[in-house]
Coordinates of C-alpha atoms in Angstrom, one line a residue:
M1 CA -9.5 -9.2 39.9
T2 CA -7.1 -6.6 41.3
G3 CA -3.9 -5.2 39.2
G4 CA -1.7 -7.8 41.1
E5 CA -3.6 -11.1 40.4
A6 CA -2.1 -13.1 37.5
P7 CA -4.7 -14.1 35.0
Q8 CA -5.3 -17.4 33.0
A9 CA -5.4 -17.3 29.2
S10 CA -5.9 -19.6 26.3
A11 CA -4.8 -19.1 23.0
R12 CA -5.5 -21.0 19.9
R13 CA -5.4 -21.3 16.3
S14 CA -8.8 -22.0 14.8
A15 CA -11.1 -21.7 11.9
L16 CA -13.4 -18.6 12.1
A17 CA -15.6 -19.4 14.6
A18 CA -17.4 -16.8 16.6
P19 CA -17.4 -16.5 20.3
P20 CA -20.8 -17.1 22.1
G21 CA -23.1 -14.1 21.1
V22 CA -21.1 -13.1 18.3
P23 CA -22.2 -13.9 14.6
D24 CA -19.6 -15.9 12.4
M25 CA -17.0 -13.8 10.8
E26 CA -17.1 -14.4 6.8
P27 CA -14.0 -13.2 5.1
L28 CA -15.4 -10.2 2.7
C29 CA -14.2 -10.1 -0.7
R30 CA -17.4 -9.7 -3.0
S31 CA -16.2 -7.0 -5.4
P32 CA -14.9 -8.0 -8.9
A33 CA -11.7 -6.6 -8.1
C34 CA -11.1 -8.5 -4.9
L35 CA -11.9 -11.8 -6.6
L36 CA -9.6 -11.0 -9.6
L37 CA -6.8 -10.1 -7.2
L38 CA -7.5 -13.7 -5.5
L39 CA -7.1 -15.2 -8.5
L40 CA -4.0 -13.6 -9.4
G41 CA -2.3 -14.7 -6.4
A42 CA -4.1 -18.1 -5.8
S43 CA -0.8 -19.8 -7.0
G44 CA 1.4 -18.2 -4.3
F45 CA -0.6 -17.1 -1.2
F46 CA -0.8 -19.0 2.3
Q47 CA -4.1 -19.6 4.3
S48 CA -4.3 -17.9 7.7
Y49 CA -6.3 -18.7 10.5
A50 CA -7.7 -16.9 13.4
V51 CA -6.0 -16.6 16.5
E52 CA -8.1 -16.8 19.6
V53 CA -7.2 -15.4 23.1
D54 CA -9.3 -15.9 26.3
V55 CA -8.0 -14.3 29.2
K56 CA -9.6 -15.5 32.7
D57 CA -9.2 -13.5 36.0
A58 CA -8.3 -15.6 39.3
S59 CA -12.1 -16.6 39.5
N60 CA -11.8 -18.4 36.2
T61 CA -13.9 -15.8 34.5
T62 CA -13.6 -14.4 31.3
C63 CA -12.1 -10.8 31.3
L64 CA -10.6 -10.2 27.9
Y65 CA -11.6 -12.1 24.5
A66 CA -9.9 -11.3 21.1
K67 CA -10.2 -13.3 18.1
W68 CA -8.4 -11.8 15.0
M69 CA -6.2 -12.3 12.0
M70 CA -2.8 -10.6 11.2
K71 CA 0.3 -10.6 9.5
F72 CA 3.5 -8.5 9.4
L73 CA 5.4 -7.2 6.0
I74 CA 9.0 -6.4 7.1
K75 CA 11.7 -4.7 5.2
Y76 CA 15.1 -5.5 6.1
E77 CA 18.7 -4.8 5.1
T78 CA 21.0 -7.6 4.3
N79 CA 25.0 -7.7 4.5
S80 CA 25.2 -6.8 1.0
S81 CA 23.4 -3.4 2.0
D82 CA 20.5 -4.7 -0.1
Y83 CA 16.9 -4.8 1.0
K84 CA 14.6 -7.8 1.2
N85 CA 10.8 -7.8 1.7
I86 CA 9.6 -10.5 3.9
T87 CA 5.9 -11.9 5.1
L88 CA 5.9 -12.9 8.6
D89 CA 2.7 -15.1 9.5
L90 CA 1.6 -16.5 12.8
P91 CA 2.7 -20.1 13.3
S92 CA 0.6 -22.7 15.0
N93 CA 2.1 -22.5 18.5
V94 CA 1.4 -18.7 19.8
T95 CA 1.8 -18.3 23.5
H96 CA 0.1 -15.7 25.8
D97 CA 2.5 -15.3 28.7
G98 CA 1.7 -11.7 30.3
S99 CA -2.0 -11.2 29.1
V100 CA -3.4 -8.8 31.9
C101 CA -7.4 -8.4 32.5
G102 CA -7.2 -4.9 33.7
N103 CA -9.4 -2.8 35.9
D104 CA -10.3 0.8 36.5
T105 CA -6.7 1.7 37.5
Q106 CA -4.7 -0.6 35.4
A107 CA -4.7 -1.2 31.5
A108 CA -5.7 -4.2 29.9
L109 CA -2.9 -6.2 28.1
L110 CA -3.3 -8.7 25.1
T111 CA 0.0 -10.0 24.3
L112 CA 1.5 -12.9 22.0
Q113 CA 4.8 -14.6 21.7
F114 CA 5.7 -16.6 18.8
G115 CA 8.3 -18.1 16.4
E116 CA 12.0 -17.4 17.5
G117 CA 11.6 -14.5 19.6
H118 CA 9.1 -12.5 18.1
S119 CA 6.1 -10.7 20.1
W120 CA 3.1 -8.8 19.9
S121 CA 0.9 -6.7 22.3
N122 CA -1.8 -4.4 22.6
N123 CA -2.9 -2.6 25.5
F124 CA -6.4 -1.1 26.3
T125 CA -7.6 1.7 28.8
K126 CA -11.0 2.6 29.7
T127 CA -13.2 5.5 31.2
N128 CA -16.3 5.1 32.9
E129 CA -18.3 4.5 29.8
T130 CA -15.6 3.4 27.2
Y131 CA -12.6 1.6 26.4
Q132 CA -10.2 1.7 23.6
G133 CA -6.7 0.4 22.1
D134 CA -3.7 2.3 23.2
F135 CA -0.5 1.5 21.9
V136 CA 0.4 -1.5 19.8
T137 CA 4.2 -3.0 20.4
F138 CA 5.6 -5.4 18.0
T139 CA 8.8 -6.8 18.1
Y140 CA 10.6 -9.3 15.5
N141 CA 14.1 -10.7 16.0
T142 CA 16.4 -10.8 13.0
N143 CA 18.5 -13.7 14.7
D144 CA 15.7 -16.0 13.3
T145 CA 17.7 -16.8 10.2
A146 CA 14.9 -19.1 8.8
V147 CA 12.8 -15.5 8.3
F148 CA 15.7 -13.1 8.1
P149 CA 18.6 -14.6 6.0
D150 CA 21.6 -12.8 6.0
A151 CA 20.2 -9.8 7.9
K152 CA 22.7 -7.2 8.5
R153 CA 21.3 -5.6 11.7
K154 CA 21.2 -8.8 14.6
G155 CA 18.8 -8.8 17.6
P156 CA 15.3 -7.8 18.6
I157 CA 14.0 -4.8 16.9
T158 CA 10.9 -3.1 18.6
V159 CA 8.3 -1.0 16.8
V160 CA 5.4 1.0 18.7
V161 CA 2.6 2.5 17.2
K162 CA -0.5 4.3 18.5
D163 CA -3.8 2.4 18.2
T164 CA -6.4 3.9 16.0
M165 CA -9.2 2.2 17.3
L166 CA -12.0 4.5 18.2
P167 CA -13.6 4.2 21.7
V168 CA -16.0 1.5 22.2
Q169 CA -18.8 1.4 24.8
L170 CA -18.2 -0.8 27.9
N171 CA -20.1 -4.0 27.5
N172 CA -19.8 -3.9 23.7
V173 CA -17.9 -6.2 21.2
Y174 CA -15.5 -4.5 18.9
V175 CA -15.9 -6.0 15.2
C176 CA -14.0 -5.2 12.1
H177 CA -14.3 -7.4 9.3
N178 CA -12.2 -5.2 6.7
T179 CA -8.5 -5.1 6.4
D180 CA -6.7 -2.5 8.6
F181 CA -3.1 -1.9 9.0
F182 CA -0.3 0.1 10.7
E183 CA 2.9 1.2 9.0
A184 CA 6.0 2.4 11.0
E185 CA 9.7 1.9 10.5
N186 CA 9.9 -0.7 7.7
V187 CA 7.0 -2.8 9.2
I188 CA 3.4 -3.1 7.8
Q189 CA 1.2 -4.7 10.5
I190 CA -2.1 -6.0 8.8
F191 CA -5.3 -6.9 10.7
W192 CA -8.7 -8.3 9.5
N193 CA -11.6 -10.1 10.8
V194 CA -11.0 -8.5 14.3
T195 CA -13.5 -9.6 17.5
L196 CA -12.4 -8.0 20.7
Q197 CA -13.7 -7.2 23.7
A198 CA -11.6 -5.9 27.0
F199 CA -13.1 -5.3 30.4
V200 CA -15.6 -8.0 29.6
Q201 CA -18.4 -7.9 32.3
N202 CA -19.6 -10.7 34.2
G203 CA -17.4 -13.2 31.7
T204 CA -19.8 -13.0 29.3
I205 CA -19.2 -11.9 25.6
S206 CA -21.5 -9.2 24.9
K207 CA -24.2 -9.5 22.2
N208 CA -24.1 -5.8 21.3
E209 CA -21.6 -4.9 18.8
S210 CA -19.4 -1.6 17.7
R211 CA -18.3 -2.0 14.3
C212 CA -15.4 -0.3 13.0
R213 CA -15.6 2.8 10.5
A214 CA -14.6 0.5 7.5
D215 CA -17.6 -1.7 8.4
T216 CA -20.3 0.8 9.0
P217 CA -22.5 2.0 6.5
T218 CA -22.2 5.5 7.5
S219 CA -18.3 5.4 6.5
A220 CA -17.1 6.4 3.0
P221 CA -18.4 3.7 0.5
T222 CA -15.4 1.2 -0.6
V223 CA -15.2 1.8 -4.5
P224 CA -13.7 -1.4 -6.0
P225 CA -10.7 -0.3 -8.3
T226 CA -11.5 0.0 -11.9
I227 CA -10.3 -2.7 -13.8
A228 CA -9.6 -2.8 -17.4
N229 CA -8.8 -5.2 -20.3
T230 CA -11.0 -7.8 -18.5
T231 CA -13.4 -9.7 -21.0
I232 CA -16.3 -11.4 -19.3
A233 CA -17.6 -14.1 -21.4
N234 CA -21.5 -14.9 -20.9
A235 CA -22.0 -18.4 -21.4
T236 CA -25.1 -19.5 -23.7
S237 CA -26.3 -22.5 -24.4
A238 CA -26.5 -24.5 -27.4
S239 CA -29.5 -23.6 -29.5
T240 CA -30.9 -25.4 -32.8
S241 CA -32.6 -22.3 -33.8
T242 CA -31.8 -21.0 -37.0
S243 CA -31.6 -17.3 -35.8
A244 CA -28.1 -15.6 -36.0
P245 CA -26.1 -15.6 -32.6
A246 CA -25.9 -12.8 -30.4
P247 CA -22.9 -10.6 -31.3
T248 CA -20.4 -10.4 -28.4
S249 CA -20.0 -7.0 -26.9
A250 CA -16.2 -5.7 -27.4
P251 CA -14.1 -5.2 -24.0
K252 CA -14.6 -1.5 -22.8
P253 CA -11.7 0.6 -23.8
V254 CA -8.9 1.6 -21.1
E255 CA -9.9 4.7 -19.2
N256 CA -7.5 6.8 -17.4
P257 CA -7.6 7.2 -13.8
E258 CA -9.2 9.7 -12.1
T259 CA -6.7 12.5 -10.8
G260 CA -6.2 12.7 -7.0
N261 CA -5.2 15.4 -4.9
Y262 CA -2.9 14.4 -1.5
S263 CA -1.1 16.4 0.9
L264 CA 0.9 16.0 4.2
K265 CA 1.3 18.4 7.0
S266 CA 4.4 18.8 9.6
G267 CA 2.5 20.5 12.6
N268 CA -0.2 23.3 11.5
K269 CA 1.9 23.5 7.8
T270 CA 1.6 21.7 4.7
C271 CA 4.8 20.1 3.9
L272 CA 4.3 18.0 0.8
L273 CA 1.8 18.3 -2.2
A274 CA 1.0 15.8 -4.9
T275 CA -1.7 15.8 -7.6
V276 CA -1.8 12.5 -9.7
G277 CA -3.9 10.0 -11.3
L278 CA -2.3 6.4 -10.7
Q279 CA -2.9 3.0 -12.6
L280 CA -1.3 -0.1 -11.7
N281 CA -0.3 -2.5 -14.4
V282 CA -0.2 -6.2 -12.8
S283 CA 1.0 -8.5 -15.6
K284 CA 1.5 -11.7 -13.8
D285 CA -0.4 -14.1 -16.3
K286 CA -2.4 -11.7 -18.5
P287 CA -1.9 -7.9 -18.1
V288 CA -4.6 -6.2 -15.7
L289 CA -5.2 -2.6 -15.4
I290 CA -6.4 -1.3 -11.8
N291 CA -7.5 2.3 -11.5
I292 CA -6.6 3.9 -8.0
N293 CA -9.7 5.6 -7.0
P294 CA -8.7 8.9 -5.1
K295 CA -12.2 9.5 -3.6
T296 CA -11.5 6.4 -1.2
T297 CA -7.7 6.6 -1.0
S298 CA -6.1 8.0 2.0
A299 CA -2.6 9.6 2.5
D300 CA 0.2 9.9 5.2
G301 CA 3.6 9.5 5.3
T302 CA 6.7 11.8 6.5
C303 CA 8.2 14.9 5.7
G304 CA 12.0 15.7 6.2
N305 CA 14.8 18.1 5.1
T306 CA 16.2 15.6 2.8
T307 CA 13.7 12.7 2.7
A308 CA 10.0 12.7 2.1
T309 CA 7.8 9.6 1.9
L310 CA 3.9 9.9 0.7
R311 CA 2.1 6.8 1.6
L312 CA -1.4 6.0 -0.1
N313 CA -4.1 3.3 0.9
D314 CA -6.9 3.0 -1.3
G315 CA -9.0 1.5 1.2
N316 CA -9.6 -1.5 -0.5
S317 CA -6.3 -3.5 -1.2
T318 CA -3.4 -1.4 -2.5
L319 CA -0.8 0.5 -0.5
I320 CA 1.8 2.6 -2.4
A321 CA 4.7 4.5 -0.9
F322 CA 6.8 7.3 -2.7
T323 CA 10.2 8.1 -1.4
F324 CA 11.9 11.3 -2.5
V325 CA 15.3 12.7 -1.5
V326 CA 17.6 15.6 -1.8
K327 CA 20.9 15.5 -3.8
N328 CA 23.9 17.6 -4.1
T329 CA 23.0 19.3 -0.8
S330 CA 26.5 21.2 -0.7
A331 CA 25.5 22.6 -4.1
S332 CA 24.1 26.5 -4.4
V333 CA 20.6 25.0 -5.6
P334 CA 20.2 21.3 -4.6
K335 CA 17.7 19.0 -6.5
F336 CA 15.4 16.4 -5.3
Y337 CA 13.9 13.3 -7.1
L338 CA 11.9 10.1 -6.6
K339 CA 14.2 7.4 -5.5
E340 CA 12.1 4.6 -4.3
V341 CA 8.5 3.3 -4.8
N342 CA 6.8 0.3 -3.0
V343 CA 3.7 -1.3 -3.9
T344 CA 1.9 -4.0 -1.8
L345 CA -1.3 -5.6 -3.2
L346 CA -3.5 -7.4 -0.5
N347 CA -6.1 -10.2 -0.4
H348 CA -9.3 -9.4 1.2
L349 CA -10.2 -13.1 1.4
N350 CA -7.3 -14.3 3.5
G351 CA -5.4 -11.0 3.9
S352 CA -2.5 -12.6 2.1
V353 CA 0.1 -10.6 0.2
I354 CA -0.3 -10.9 -3.7
S355 CA 2.6 -8.8 -4.6
N356 CA 5.0 -6.6 -2.3
A357 CA 7.2 -5.1 -5.1
D358 CA 9.8 -2.5 -4.4
N359 CA 12.4 -0.5 -6.7
N360 CA 14.7 1.7 -4.7
N361 CA 17.0 2.7 -7.8
F362 CA 14.8 5.4 -9.4
S363 CA 16.2 8.6 -10.6
K364 CA 12.8 10.1 -11.5
W365 CA 10.8 13.5 -11.4
D366 CA 14.5 15.4 -11.2
T367 CA 14.2 19.3 -10.5
F368 CA 15.4 21.8 -8.2
L369 CA 14.5 22.2 -4.4
G370 CA 11.7 24.6 -3.9
S371 CA 10.4 24.0 -7.5
S372 CA 7.6 21.5 -8.2
Y373 CA 7.6 18.7 -10.8
M374 CA 4.9 18.5 -13.3
C375 CA 4.0 16.1 -16.2
R376 CA 0.7 15.9 -17.4
K377 CA 1.4 13.0 -20.0
E378 CA 1.1 9.5 -18.9
Q379 CA 4.7 8.1 -17.7
T380 CA 5.6 4.4 -16.5
L381 CA 7.4 3.5 -13.5
E382 CA 8.9 0.0 -13.8
I383 CA 8.5 -1.5 -10.5
N384 CA 9.5 -5.2 -11.6
E385 CA 8.6 -7.4 -14.5
N386 CA 5.3 -7.9 -13.2
L387 CA 4.3 -4.5 -11.7
Q388 CA 4.2 -1.3 -13.4
I389 CA 2.7 2.1 -12.2
H390 CA 1.5 4.7 -14.9
T391 CA 0.9 8.1 -13.7
F392 CA -1.4 10.9 -15.1
N393 CA -1.5 14.6 -14.5
L394 CA 1.4 14.6 -12.1
W395 CA 2.2 17.6 -10.1
I396 CA 4.6 17.0 -7.0
Q397 CA 6.3 19.1 -4.6
P398 CA 7.5 17.2 -1.6
F399 CA 9.7 19.7 -0.3
L400 CA 9.8 23.6 0.7
V401 CA 5.9 24.0 0.4
K402 CA 5.0 27.7 1.2
E403 CA 1.3 29.0 2.0
N404 CA -0.3 25.4 0.7
K405 CA 0.7 26.1 -2.9
F406 CA 2.7 24.6 -5.6
S407 CA 6.1 26.5 -6.3
T408 CA 6.9 27.2 -9.9
A409 CA 6.9 23.8 -11.9
Q410 CA 9.5 22.3 -13.8
E411 CA 7.8 20.5 -16.8
C412 CA 8.9 17.1 -18.3
S413 CA 10.1 17.1 -21.8
L414 CA 6.7 15.2 -22.7
D415 CA 4.8 18.1 -22.0
D416 CA 6.9 20.5 -23.7
D417 CA 5.3 21.0 -27.1
S418 CA 7.3 24.0 -28.0
I419 CA 10.2 21.3 -28.6
L420 CA 8.7 19.6 -31.4
V421 CA 8.7 23.0 -33.6
P422 CA 12.5 23.2 -33.8
I423 CA 12.8 19.3 -34.1
V424 CA 10.2 19.2 -37.4
V425 CA 11.7 22.5 -38.7
G426 CA 15.4 21.1 -38.3
A427 CA 14.4 17.8 -39.8
S428 CA 12.5 19.6 -42.7
L429 CA 15.5 21.7 -43.5
A430 CA 17.8 18.3 -43.5
C431 CA 15.6 16.6 -46.0
L432 CA 15.6 19.7 -48.1
I433 CA 19.5 20.0 -47.9
A434 CA 19.8 16.5 -48.8
I435 CA 17.3 16.5 -51.8
I436 CA 19.2 19.6 -53.2
V437 CA 22.7 17.7 -52.5
V438 CA 21.6 14.4 -54.4
A439 CA 19.9 16.5 -57.2
Y440 CA 23.0 18.6 -57.7
I441 CA 25.3 15.5 -57.9
I442 CA 22.8 13.8 -60.2
G443 CA 22.9 17.1 -62.2
R444 CA 26.7 17.3 -62.3
R445 CA 27.4 13.7 -63.3
K446 CA 24.9 13.9 -66.2
S447 CA 26.8 17.2 -67.4
Y448 CA 30.2 15.7 -67.2
A449 CA 28.9 12.6 -69.2
G450 CA 27.5 14.6 -72.0
Y451 CA 30.7 16.8 -71.9
Q452 CA 32.7 13.4 -72.9
T453 CA 30.5 12.6 -75.4
L454 CA 31.4 15.7 -77.6

């Protein structure tokens, strides 16, 4: 078709049936950690179904096919200046007006409209041999009071994100079972179980697959988080034997998480450095400790003069964001501190959000701007009543990093063992003085009593 011809498209919500030539897509949740997170969220998660769009040209031949699952996590400000986190899922009535097949000179466009003024689109460009995603555009409408009650900012808000999809060979279908996400401007877009082919040739979906990096065996292995305090009981059948029953194994001791090194760049210069071991304490029903594996955790974020954010994605099911701000900017030596932490736990089985917790009232890790903050001992950040973060071997500098190195560190009081010496000496002296005073008073009383008997 030419660029001016209007394509026909069909879109529907469906179960996970694959297109012709593409194997059925089964949700991937085989690790114990993933199953445990599923159980934790079983009381509150909602089921999602695949969205399927088949765009046809003027001759009623398929030119763009896509089937995927997605949802959106959105943080917005209320009229009371508080912030709320909501999850926006696709409803059953999704439309697809404006989808375009594309050709050698025009980009293909996949677009959806849903709910009260919400829309999503992704455009695709091609070369002689490949096609790839270009930009993802998401618009949400805060006039939808059912989704955004008491929103301070009214009307449509648009977020544009560069697609990270790698080039795909023409006549190949792009497949990605694992969860991927984009984060920008208080919005996290989550995608999984994706099957897509742009610029379909001869109207037939290809049988040749190009898998995403998360699905391919050559990518870094996805190591499930370490889960402590979990007892697995092995069921044994009843026996009439007189032999003693096998002893039950004790639960494994809690292990500290491995320390990871993270950094951000602004241009060619490092603007944020962080070294930390992270452990989540999810205490919905029974406390569960989850260690974040730095080998499978990637870092991104933003650096600024007065605000910096470090976002960590463990490549499995956890997103953590730390926000630092500068205070007393008018002072001769201003300080920075940790102000906000956001944690999102995802369920790989259906993409539902098990927990999306946020605390923006911290005043932690306070030190002078141009310095770094260090605390080797364990610290606890209370996100809410059901979620805490334990940090180990922390060393952080979110501002004014020079030569890719940490500046002089301000150590936390927990690390300063020298403080214990005067405390112990002072306490010992106080006890000694108290004993002497008591002995003196008792002695004086005895002497006075003896004098009276004379």
